[in-house]
Short mmCIF file of C-alpha atoms and ligand atoms in Angstrom, two decimals:
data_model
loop_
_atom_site.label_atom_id
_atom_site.label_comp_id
_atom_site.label_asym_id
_atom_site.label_seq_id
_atom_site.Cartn_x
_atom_site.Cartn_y
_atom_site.Cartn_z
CA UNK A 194 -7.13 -74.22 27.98
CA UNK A 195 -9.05 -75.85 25.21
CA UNK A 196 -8.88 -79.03 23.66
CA UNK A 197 -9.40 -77.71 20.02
CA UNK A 198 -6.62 -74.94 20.21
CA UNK A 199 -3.89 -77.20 21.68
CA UNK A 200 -4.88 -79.45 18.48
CA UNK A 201 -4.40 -76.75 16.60
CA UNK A 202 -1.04 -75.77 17.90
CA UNK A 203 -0.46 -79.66 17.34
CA UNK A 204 -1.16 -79.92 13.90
CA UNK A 205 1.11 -77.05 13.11
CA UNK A 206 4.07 -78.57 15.57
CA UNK A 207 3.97 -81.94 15.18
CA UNK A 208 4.52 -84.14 12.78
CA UNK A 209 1.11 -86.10 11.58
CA UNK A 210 3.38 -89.21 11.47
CA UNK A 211 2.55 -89.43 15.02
CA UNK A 212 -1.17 -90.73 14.79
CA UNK A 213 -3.17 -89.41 17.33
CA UNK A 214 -6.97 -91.52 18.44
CA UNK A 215 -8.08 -88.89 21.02
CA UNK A 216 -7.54 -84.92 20.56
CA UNK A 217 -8.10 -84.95 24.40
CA UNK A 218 -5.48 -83.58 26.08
CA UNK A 219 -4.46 -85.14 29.48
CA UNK A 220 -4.41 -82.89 32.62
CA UNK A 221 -4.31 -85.68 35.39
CA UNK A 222 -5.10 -88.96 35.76
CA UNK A 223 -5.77 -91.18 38.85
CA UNK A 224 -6.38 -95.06 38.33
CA UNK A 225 -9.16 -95.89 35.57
CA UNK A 226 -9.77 -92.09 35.19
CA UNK A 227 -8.26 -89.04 33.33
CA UNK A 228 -9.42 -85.81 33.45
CA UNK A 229 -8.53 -83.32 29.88
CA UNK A 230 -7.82 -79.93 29.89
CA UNK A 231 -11.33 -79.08 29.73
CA UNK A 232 -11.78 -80.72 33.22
CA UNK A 233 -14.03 -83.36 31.55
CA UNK A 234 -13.71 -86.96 33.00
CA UNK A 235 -12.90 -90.04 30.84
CA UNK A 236 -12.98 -93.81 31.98
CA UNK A 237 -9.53 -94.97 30.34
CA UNK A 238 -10.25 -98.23 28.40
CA UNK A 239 -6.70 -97.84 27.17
CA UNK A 240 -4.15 -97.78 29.96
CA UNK A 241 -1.94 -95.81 27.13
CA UNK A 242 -1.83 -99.11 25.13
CA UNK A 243 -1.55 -101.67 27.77
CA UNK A 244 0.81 -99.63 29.72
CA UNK A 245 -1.06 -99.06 33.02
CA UNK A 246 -2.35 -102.65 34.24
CA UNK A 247 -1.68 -101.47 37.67
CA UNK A 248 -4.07 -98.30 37.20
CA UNK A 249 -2.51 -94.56 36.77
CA UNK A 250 -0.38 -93.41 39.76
CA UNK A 251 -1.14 -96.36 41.43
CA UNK A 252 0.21 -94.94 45.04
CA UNK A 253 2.68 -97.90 45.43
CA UNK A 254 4.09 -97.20 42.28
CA UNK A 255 4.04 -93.15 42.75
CA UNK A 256 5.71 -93.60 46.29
CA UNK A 257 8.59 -95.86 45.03
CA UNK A 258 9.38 -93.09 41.95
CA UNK A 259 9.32 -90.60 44.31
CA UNK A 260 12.05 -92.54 46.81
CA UNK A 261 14.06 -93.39 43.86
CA UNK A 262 13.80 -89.57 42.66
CA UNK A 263 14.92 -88.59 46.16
CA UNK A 264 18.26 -91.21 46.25
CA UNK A 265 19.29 -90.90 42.20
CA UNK A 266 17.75 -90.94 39.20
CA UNK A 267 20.69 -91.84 36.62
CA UNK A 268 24.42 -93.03 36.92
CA UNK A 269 23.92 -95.59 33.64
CA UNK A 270 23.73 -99.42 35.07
CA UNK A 271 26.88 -99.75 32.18
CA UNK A 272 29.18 -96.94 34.57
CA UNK A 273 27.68 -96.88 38.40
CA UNK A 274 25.65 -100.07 38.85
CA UNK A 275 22.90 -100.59 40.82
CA UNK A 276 21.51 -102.80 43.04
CA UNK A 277 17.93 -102.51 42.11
CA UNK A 278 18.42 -103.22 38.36
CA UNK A 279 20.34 -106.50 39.60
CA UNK A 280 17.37 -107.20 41.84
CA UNK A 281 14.67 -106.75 39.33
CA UNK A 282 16.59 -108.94 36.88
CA UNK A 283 16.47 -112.03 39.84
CA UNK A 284 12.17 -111.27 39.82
CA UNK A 285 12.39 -111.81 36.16
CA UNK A 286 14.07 -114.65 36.13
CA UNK A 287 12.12 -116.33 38.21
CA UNK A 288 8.78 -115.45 36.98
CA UNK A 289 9.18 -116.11 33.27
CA UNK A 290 7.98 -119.46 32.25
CA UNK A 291 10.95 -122.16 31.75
CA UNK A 292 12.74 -124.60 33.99
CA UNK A 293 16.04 -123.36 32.92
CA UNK A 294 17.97 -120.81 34.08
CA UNK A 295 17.92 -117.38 32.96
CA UNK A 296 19.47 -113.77 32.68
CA UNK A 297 18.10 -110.66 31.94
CA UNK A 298 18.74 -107.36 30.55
CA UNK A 299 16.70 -103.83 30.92
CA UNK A 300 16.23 -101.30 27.50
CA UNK A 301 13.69 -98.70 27.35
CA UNK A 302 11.18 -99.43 24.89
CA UNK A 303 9.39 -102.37 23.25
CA UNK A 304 10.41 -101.93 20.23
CA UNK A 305 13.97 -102.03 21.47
CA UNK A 306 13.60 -104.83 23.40
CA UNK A 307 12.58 -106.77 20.24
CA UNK A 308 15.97 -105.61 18.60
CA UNK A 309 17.65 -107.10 21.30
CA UNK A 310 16.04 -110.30 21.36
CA UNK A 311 17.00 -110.34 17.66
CA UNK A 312 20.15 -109.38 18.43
CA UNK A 313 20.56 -112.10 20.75
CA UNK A 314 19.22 -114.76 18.94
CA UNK A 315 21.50 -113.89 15.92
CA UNK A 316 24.58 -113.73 18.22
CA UNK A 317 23.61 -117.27 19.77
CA UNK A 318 22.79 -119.21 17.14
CA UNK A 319 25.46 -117.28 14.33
CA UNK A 320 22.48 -117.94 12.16
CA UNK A 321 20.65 -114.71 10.21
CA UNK A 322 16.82 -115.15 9.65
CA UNK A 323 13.55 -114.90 11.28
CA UNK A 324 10.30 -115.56 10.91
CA UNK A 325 7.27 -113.42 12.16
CA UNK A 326 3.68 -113.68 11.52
CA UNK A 327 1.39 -111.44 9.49
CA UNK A 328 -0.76 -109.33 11.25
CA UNK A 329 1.86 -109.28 14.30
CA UNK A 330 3.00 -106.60 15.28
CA UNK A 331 6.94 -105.38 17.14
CA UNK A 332 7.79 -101.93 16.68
CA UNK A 333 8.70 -99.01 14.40
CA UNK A 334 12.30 -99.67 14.75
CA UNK A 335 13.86 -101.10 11.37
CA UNK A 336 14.09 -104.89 12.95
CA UNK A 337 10.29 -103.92 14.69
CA UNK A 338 9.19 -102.62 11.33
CA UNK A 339 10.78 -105.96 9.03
CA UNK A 340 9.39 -107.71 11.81
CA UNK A 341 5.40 -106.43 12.11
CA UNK A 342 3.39 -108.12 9.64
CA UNK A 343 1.53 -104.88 7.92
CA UNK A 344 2.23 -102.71 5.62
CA UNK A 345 -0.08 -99.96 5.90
CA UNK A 346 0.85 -98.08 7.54
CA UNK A 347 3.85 -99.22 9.67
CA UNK A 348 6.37 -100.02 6.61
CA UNK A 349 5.05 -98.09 4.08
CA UNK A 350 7.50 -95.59 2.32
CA UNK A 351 10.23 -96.25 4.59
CA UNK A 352 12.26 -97.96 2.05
CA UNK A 353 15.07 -100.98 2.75
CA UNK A 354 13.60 -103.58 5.31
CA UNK A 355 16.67 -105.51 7.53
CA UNK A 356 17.41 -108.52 5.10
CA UNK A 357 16.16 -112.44 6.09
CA UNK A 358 13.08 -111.91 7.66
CA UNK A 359 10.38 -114.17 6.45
CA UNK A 360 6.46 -113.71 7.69
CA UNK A 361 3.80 -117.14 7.73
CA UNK A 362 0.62 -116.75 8.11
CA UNK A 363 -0.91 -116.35 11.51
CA UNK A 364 -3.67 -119.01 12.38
CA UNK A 365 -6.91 -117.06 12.84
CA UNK A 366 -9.65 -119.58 12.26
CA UNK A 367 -12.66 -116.41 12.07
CA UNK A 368 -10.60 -115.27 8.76
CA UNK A 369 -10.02 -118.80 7.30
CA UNK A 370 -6.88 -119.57 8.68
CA UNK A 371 -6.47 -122.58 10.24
CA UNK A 372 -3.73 -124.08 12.72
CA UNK A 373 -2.87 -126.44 10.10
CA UNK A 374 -2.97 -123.99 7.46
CA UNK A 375 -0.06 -121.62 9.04
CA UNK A 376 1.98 -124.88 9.55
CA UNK A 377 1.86 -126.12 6.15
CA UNK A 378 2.69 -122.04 4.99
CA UNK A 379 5.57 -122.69 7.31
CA UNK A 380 6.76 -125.39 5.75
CA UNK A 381 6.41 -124.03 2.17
CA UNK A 382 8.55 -121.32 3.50
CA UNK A 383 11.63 -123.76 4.36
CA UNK A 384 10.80 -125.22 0.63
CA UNK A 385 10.83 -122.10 -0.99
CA UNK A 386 12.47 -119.24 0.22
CA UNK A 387 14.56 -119.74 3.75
CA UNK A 388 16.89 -123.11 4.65
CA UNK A 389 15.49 -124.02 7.98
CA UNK A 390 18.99 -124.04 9.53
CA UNK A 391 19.72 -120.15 8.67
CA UNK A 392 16.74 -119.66 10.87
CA UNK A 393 17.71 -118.02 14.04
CA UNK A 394 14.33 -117.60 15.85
CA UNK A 395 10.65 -117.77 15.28
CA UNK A 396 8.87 -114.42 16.63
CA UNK A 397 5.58 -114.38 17.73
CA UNK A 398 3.11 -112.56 20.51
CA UNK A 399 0.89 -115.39 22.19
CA UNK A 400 -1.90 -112.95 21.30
CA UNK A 401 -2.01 -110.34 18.67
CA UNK A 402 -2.15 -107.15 19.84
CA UNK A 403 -2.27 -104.05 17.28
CA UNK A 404 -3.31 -106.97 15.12
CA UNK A 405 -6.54 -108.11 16.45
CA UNK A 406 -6.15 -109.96 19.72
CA UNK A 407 -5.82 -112.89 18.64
CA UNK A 408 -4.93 -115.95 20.60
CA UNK A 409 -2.39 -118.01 19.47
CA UNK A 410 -3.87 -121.68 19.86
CA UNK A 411 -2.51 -124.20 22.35
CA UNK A 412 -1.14 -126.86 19.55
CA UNK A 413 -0.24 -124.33 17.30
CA UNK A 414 2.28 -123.22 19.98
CA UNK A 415 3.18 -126.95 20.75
CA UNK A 416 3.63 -127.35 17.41
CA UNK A 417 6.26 -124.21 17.03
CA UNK A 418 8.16 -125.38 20.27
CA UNK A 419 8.80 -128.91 18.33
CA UNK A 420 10.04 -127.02 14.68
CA UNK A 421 12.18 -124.70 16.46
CA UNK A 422 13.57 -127.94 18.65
CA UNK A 423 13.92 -129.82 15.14
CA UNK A 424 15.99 -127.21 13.50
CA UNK A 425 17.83 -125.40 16.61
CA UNK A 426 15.57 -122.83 16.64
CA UNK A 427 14.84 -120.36 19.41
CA UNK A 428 11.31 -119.25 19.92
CA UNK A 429 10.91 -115.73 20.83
CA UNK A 430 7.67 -114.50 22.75
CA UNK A 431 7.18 -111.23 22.67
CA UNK A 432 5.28 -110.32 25.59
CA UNK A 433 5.32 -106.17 25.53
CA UNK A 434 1.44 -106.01 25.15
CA UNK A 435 0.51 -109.38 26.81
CA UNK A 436 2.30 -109.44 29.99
CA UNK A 437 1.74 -108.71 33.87
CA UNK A 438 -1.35 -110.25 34.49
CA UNK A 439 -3.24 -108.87 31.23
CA UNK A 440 -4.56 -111.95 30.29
CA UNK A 441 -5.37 -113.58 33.84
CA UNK A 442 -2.02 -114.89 33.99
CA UNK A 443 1.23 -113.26 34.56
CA UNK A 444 2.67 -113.79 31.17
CA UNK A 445 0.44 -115.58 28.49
CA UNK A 446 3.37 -118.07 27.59
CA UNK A 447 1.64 -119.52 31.25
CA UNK A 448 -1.60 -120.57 29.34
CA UNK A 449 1.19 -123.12 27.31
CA UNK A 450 2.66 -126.37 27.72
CA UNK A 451 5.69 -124.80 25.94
CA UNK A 452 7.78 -122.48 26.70
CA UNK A 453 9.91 -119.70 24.57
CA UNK A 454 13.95 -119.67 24.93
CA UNK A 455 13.49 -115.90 24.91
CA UNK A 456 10.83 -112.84 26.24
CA UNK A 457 10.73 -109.62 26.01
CA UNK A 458 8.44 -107.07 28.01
CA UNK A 459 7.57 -103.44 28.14
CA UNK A 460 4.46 -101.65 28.61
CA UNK A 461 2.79 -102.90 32.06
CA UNK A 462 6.38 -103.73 33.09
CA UNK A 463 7.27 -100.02 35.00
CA UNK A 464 3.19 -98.94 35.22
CA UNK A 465 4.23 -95.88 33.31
CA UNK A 466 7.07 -94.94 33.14
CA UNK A 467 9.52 -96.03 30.67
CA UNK A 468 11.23 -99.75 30.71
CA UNK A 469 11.31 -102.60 28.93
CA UNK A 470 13.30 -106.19 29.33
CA UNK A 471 14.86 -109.13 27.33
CA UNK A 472 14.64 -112.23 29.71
CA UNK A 473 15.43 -115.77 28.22
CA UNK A 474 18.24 -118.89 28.28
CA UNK A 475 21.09 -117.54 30.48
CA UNK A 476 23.69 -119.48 27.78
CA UNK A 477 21.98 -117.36 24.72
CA UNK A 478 21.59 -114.10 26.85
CA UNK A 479 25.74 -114.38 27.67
CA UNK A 480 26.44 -114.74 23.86
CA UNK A 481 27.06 -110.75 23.19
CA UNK A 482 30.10 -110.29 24.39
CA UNK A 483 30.50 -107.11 27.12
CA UNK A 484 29.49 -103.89 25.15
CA UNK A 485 26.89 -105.61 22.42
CA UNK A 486 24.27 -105.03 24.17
CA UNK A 487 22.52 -102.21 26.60
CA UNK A 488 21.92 -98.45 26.42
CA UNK A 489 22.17 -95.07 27.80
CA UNK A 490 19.38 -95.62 29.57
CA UNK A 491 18.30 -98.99 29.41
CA UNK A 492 17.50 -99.96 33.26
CA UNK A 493 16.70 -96.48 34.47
CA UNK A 494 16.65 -96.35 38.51
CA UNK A 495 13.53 -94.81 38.07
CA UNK A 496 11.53 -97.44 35.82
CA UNK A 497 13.40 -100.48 37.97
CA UNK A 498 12.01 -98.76 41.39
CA UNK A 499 8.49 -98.56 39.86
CA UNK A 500 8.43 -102.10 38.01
CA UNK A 501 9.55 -103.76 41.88
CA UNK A 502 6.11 -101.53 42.88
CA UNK A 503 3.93 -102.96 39.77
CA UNK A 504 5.29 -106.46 40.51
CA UNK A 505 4.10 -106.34 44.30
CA UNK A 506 0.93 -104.85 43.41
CA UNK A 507 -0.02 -107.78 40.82
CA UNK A 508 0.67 -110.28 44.13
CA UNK A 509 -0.41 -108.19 46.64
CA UNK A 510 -3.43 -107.12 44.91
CA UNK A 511 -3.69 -110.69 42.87
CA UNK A 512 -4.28 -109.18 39.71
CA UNK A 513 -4.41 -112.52 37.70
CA UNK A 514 -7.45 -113.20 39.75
CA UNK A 515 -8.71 -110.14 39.30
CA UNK A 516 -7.76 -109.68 35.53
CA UNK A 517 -10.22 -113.50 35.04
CA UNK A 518 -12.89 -111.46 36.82
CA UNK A 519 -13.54 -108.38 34.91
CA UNK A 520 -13.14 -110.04 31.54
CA UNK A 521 -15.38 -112.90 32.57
CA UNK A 522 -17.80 -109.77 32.98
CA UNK A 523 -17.08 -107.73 29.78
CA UNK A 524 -17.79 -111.09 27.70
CA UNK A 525 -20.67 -111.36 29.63
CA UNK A 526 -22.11 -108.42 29.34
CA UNK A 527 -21.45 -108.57 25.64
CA UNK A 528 -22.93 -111.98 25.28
CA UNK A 529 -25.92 -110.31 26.90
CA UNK A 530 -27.16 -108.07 23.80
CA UNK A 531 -24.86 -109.71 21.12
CA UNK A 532 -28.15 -111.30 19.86
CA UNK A 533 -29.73 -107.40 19.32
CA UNK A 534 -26.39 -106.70 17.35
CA UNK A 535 -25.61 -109.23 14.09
CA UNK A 536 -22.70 -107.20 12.97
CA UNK A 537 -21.07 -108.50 16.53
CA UNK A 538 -18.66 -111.91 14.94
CA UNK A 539 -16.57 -112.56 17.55
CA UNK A 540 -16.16 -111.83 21.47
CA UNK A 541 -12.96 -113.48 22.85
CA UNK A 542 -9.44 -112.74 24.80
CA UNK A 543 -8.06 -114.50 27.91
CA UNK A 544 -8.10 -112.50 30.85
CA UNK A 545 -8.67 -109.19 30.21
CA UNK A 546 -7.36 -109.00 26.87
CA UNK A 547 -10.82 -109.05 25.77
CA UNK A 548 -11.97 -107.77 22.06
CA UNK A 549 -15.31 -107.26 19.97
CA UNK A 550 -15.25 -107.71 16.20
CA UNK A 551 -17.43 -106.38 13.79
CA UNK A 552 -18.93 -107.23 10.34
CA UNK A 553 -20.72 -105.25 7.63
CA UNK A 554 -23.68 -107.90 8.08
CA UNK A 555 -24.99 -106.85 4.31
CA UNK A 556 -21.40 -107.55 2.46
CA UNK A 557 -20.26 -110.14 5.23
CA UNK A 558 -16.75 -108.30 6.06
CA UNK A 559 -14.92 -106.90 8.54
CA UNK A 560 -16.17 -103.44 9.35
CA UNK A 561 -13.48 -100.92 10.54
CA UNK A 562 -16.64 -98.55 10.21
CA UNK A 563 -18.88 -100.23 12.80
CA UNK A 564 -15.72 -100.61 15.01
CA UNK A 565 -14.44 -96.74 14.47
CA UNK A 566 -18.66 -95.37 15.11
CA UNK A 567 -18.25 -97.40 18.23
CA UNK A 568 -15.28 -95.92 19.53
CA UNK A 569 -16.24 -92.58 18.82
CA UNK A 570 -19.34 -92.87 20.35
CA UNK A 571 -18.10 -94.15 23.02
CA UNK A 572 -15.72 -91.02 23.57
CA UNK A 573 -18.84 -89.12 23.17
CA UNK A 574 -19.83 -90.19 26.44
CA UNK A 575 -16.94 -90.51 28.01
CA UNK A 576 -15.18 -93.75 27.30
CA UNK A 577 -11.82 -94.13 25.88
CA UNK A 578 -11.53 -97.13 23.87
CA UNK A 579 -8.87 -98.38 21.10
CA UNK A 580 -9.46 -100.26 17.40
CA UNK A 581 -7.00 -102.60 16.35
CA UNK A 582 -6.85 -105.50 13.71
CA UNK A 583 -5.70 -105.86 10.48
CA UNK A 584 -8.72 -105.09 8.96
CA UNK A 585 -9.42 -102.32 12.32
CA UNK A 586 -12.75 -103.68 12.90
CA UNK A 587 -12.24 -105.07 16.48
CA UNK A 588 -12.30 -103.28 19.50
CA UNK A 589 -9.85 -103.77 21.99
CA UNK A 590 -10.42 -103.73 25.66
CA UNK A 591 -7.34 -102.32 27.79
CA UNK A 592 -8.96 -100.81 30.84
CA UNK A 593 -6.50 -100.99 34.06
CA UNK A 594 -7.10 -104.54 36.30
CA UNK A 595 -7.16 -102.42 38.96
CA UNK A 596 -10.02 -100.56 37.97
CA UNK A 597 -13.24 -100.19 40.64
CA UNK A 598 -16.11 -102.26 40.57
CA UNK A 599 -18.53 -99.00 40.28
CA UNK A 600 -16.61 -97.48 37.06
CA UNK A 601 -16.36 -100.74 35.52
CA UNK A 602 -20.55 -100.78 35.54
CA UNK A 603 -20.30 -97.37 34.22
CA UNK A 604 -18.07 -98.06 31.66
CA UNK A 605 -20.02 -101.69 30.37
CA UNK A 606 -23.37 -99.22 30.29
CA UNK A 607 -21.53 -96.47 27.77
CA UNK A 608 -19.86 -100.20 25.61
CA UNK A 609 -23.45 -101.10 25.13
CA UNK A 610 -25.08 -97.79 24.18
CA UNK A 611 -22.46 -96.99 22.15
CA UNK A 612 -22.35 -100.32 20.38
CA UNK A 613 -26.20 -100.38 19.99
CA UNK A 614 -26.15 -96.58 18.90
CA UNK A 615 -23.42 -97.13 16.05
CA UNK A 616 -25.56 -99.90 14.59
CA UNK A 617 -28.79 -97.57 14.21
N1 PMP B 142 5.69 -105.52 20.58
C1 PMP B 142 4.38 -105.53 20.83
C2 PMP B 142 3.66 -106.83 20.93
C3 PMP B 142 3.68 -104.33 21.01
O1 PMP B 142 2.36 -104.34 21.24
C4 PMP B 142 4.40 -103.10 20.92
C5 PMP B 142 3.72 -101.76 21.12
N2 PMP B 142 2.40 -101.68 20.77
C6 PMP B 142 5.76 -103.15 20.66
C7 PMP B 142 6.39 -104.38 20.51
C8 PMP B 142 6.59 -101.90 20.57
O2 PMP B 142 6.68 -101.29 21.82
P1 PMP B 142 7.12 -99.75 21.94
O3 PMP B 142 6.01 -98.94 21.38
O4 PMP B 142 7.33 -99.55 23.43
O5 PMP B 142 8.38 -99.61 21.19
#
């Protein structure tokens, strides 16, 4: 089978509203590595967006599936219950930053894990609004789409946003936006266009994903905790790209003093397979009365068994640890020939949520050239890497933590041509 005629069957199947960065097309994949059609190996520097921190099929997580496939694979949590979903729920709980005690409830995807959050936090505080942050970003459901804070092209031509949402500015110092900058804008926003006590719940991800990874800063943070506090507020971190050890911790709320009344999670969560989770204040989670909230197949046995496997791996194989390690070594290794490379502004992330960001050195702005003649390079030779941003001129680095030593070295040798190459 060939790459180009499966693309070709593709583009006359499918519709192009599905955006596609590769036109590889997967025939197996084991751990850092995936192997296309063609039987041509790629190092995965994507984990399918942040999905597989634990590596592809890691065996733990294949052999837990495959017991759960073997027992049941669906009754619906909301008909024949299981014990498994109530178990995972009880990790959660106790994991999640917050001395207070908490519940839990299992959806499938991100996005709809941010509707129920929403959801939530409407029912909880019987107030309507939200704000969000430009350049964040929480799905392409309607609430995920009012939500995400760019237009192009996530909102464009898809008419009516949900009413009372409300976007500040995210503090990104490298673009001229300062901590106290996105305050003040937040402030303006209770003067002029949203009565602080309508606000249900500030939204935020404590680093940017799609939009840049960006870090949200330790008193900026602080500083949300106490506004949300002032004005009954919940805070709402949405954790689908940041959690399970990503960014050296197990959630990035740990890197703050503060911590949010509400999380969701996805991605990383079930190592591949599809789950996602609302965890926060047990008194707001038992708001909705019985029925408001949950799914056909929210909770799957099948996503619960593997996210019990992910979660042991992380400890077991101490992924946080780990996670420090190789990103401590990409920014290294960047650091090391960032002088041979001016259009390099920025290399940053916690963890390994680690990005490069590029200017047009000539006209001084963001070049989502340099980063897209990067990436495409880089598949060139092998390496699967993602842009992201709001101007898509950073590169994003997503590679599984549990990736080995030896194709890590590989991989930093194919970043650095490729980066050097792109600039020629
Ligand atoms: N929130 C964040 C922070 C995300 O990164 C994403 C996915 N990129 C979502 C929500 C939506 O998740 P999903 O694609 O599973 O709906």
């Amino acid at each position: 089978m060939k790459n180009s005629a499966i693309s070709e069957r593709k583009n006359q199947s499918i519709s192009r509203g599905v955006g596609m960065t590769t036109q590889i097309y997967a025939d197996r994949a084991e751990n850092s590595e995936i192997w296309d059609v063609e039987g041509r190996r790629y190092i995965d520097f994507s984990s399918g967006i942040a999905v597989v921190n634990t590596g592809h099929r890691h065996p733990k997580v294949i052999e837990a599936v495959k017991a759960q496939l073997d027992r049941f694979t669906h009754t619906c949590h909301q008909v024949v219950p299981y014990e498994s979903y109530v178990r995972l729920a009880e990790r959660l709980n106790g994991l999640l930053p917050g001395k207070f005690d908490k519940k839990t409830i299992f959806v499938t995807t991100g996005a709809e894990a941010v509707e129920n959050a929403i959801k939530i936090a409407r029912n909880a505080t019987g107030r309507p609004a939200v704000i969000a942050f430009s350049g964040g970003f929480h799905g392409r459901t309607f609430m995920g789409m009012a939500l995400t804070g760019k237009v192009v092209p996530y909102k464009v031509g898809f008419g009516a946003m949900p009413a009372d949402v409300f976007h500040a500015p995210f503090p990104v110092p490298l673009h001229g936006v300062s901590v106290a900058d996105s305050l003040a804008a937040l402030d303006r926003l209770f003067k002029a266009d949203v009565d602080p006590a309508r606000v249900a719940a500030i939204i935020l991800e404590p680093v940017q994903g799609e939009g840049g990874f960006y870090e949200a800063p330790r008193d900026f943070m602080a500083a949300l905790r106490k506004i949300c506090d002032q004005h009954g507020m919940l805070l709402i971190a949405d954790e689908v790209q940041t959690g399970f050890a990503r960014t050296g911790k197990m959630f990035a709320m740990d890197h703050h003093e503060v911590a949010a009344d509400i999380t969701t999670m996805a991605k990383s969560l079930a190592g591949g397979f599809p789950l996602a989770a609302v965890t926060g204040r047990a008194e707001l989670m038992d708001a909705p009365g019985p029925g408001g909230l949950g799914g056909t197949y929210g909770g799957s046995p099948i996503g619960v068994a593997a996210a019990h496997a992910v979660l042991d791996v992380i400890e077991e194989e101490k992924l946080c640890d780990r996670a420090n390690a190789l990103g401590a070594r990409l920014k290294q290794r960047l650091q090391s020939f960032r002088d041979d490379v001016p259009e390099i502004v920025d290399i940053r992330g916690p963890g390994f949520m680690n990005a490069v960001e590029f200017n047009d050195v000539k006209k001084g702005l963001p070049s989502a050239e340099i980063a897209n003649a990067v990436r495409l390079k880089a598949l060139d030779k092998g390496l699967i890497l993602l842009t992201c941003g709001v101007y898509g001129n950073v590169i994003r680095f997503l590679s599984p933590i549990t990736i080995q030593d030896s194709v890590m070295n590989e991989a930093l040798d194919i970043l650095e041509s490729s980066i050097r190459e792109a600039r020629a």
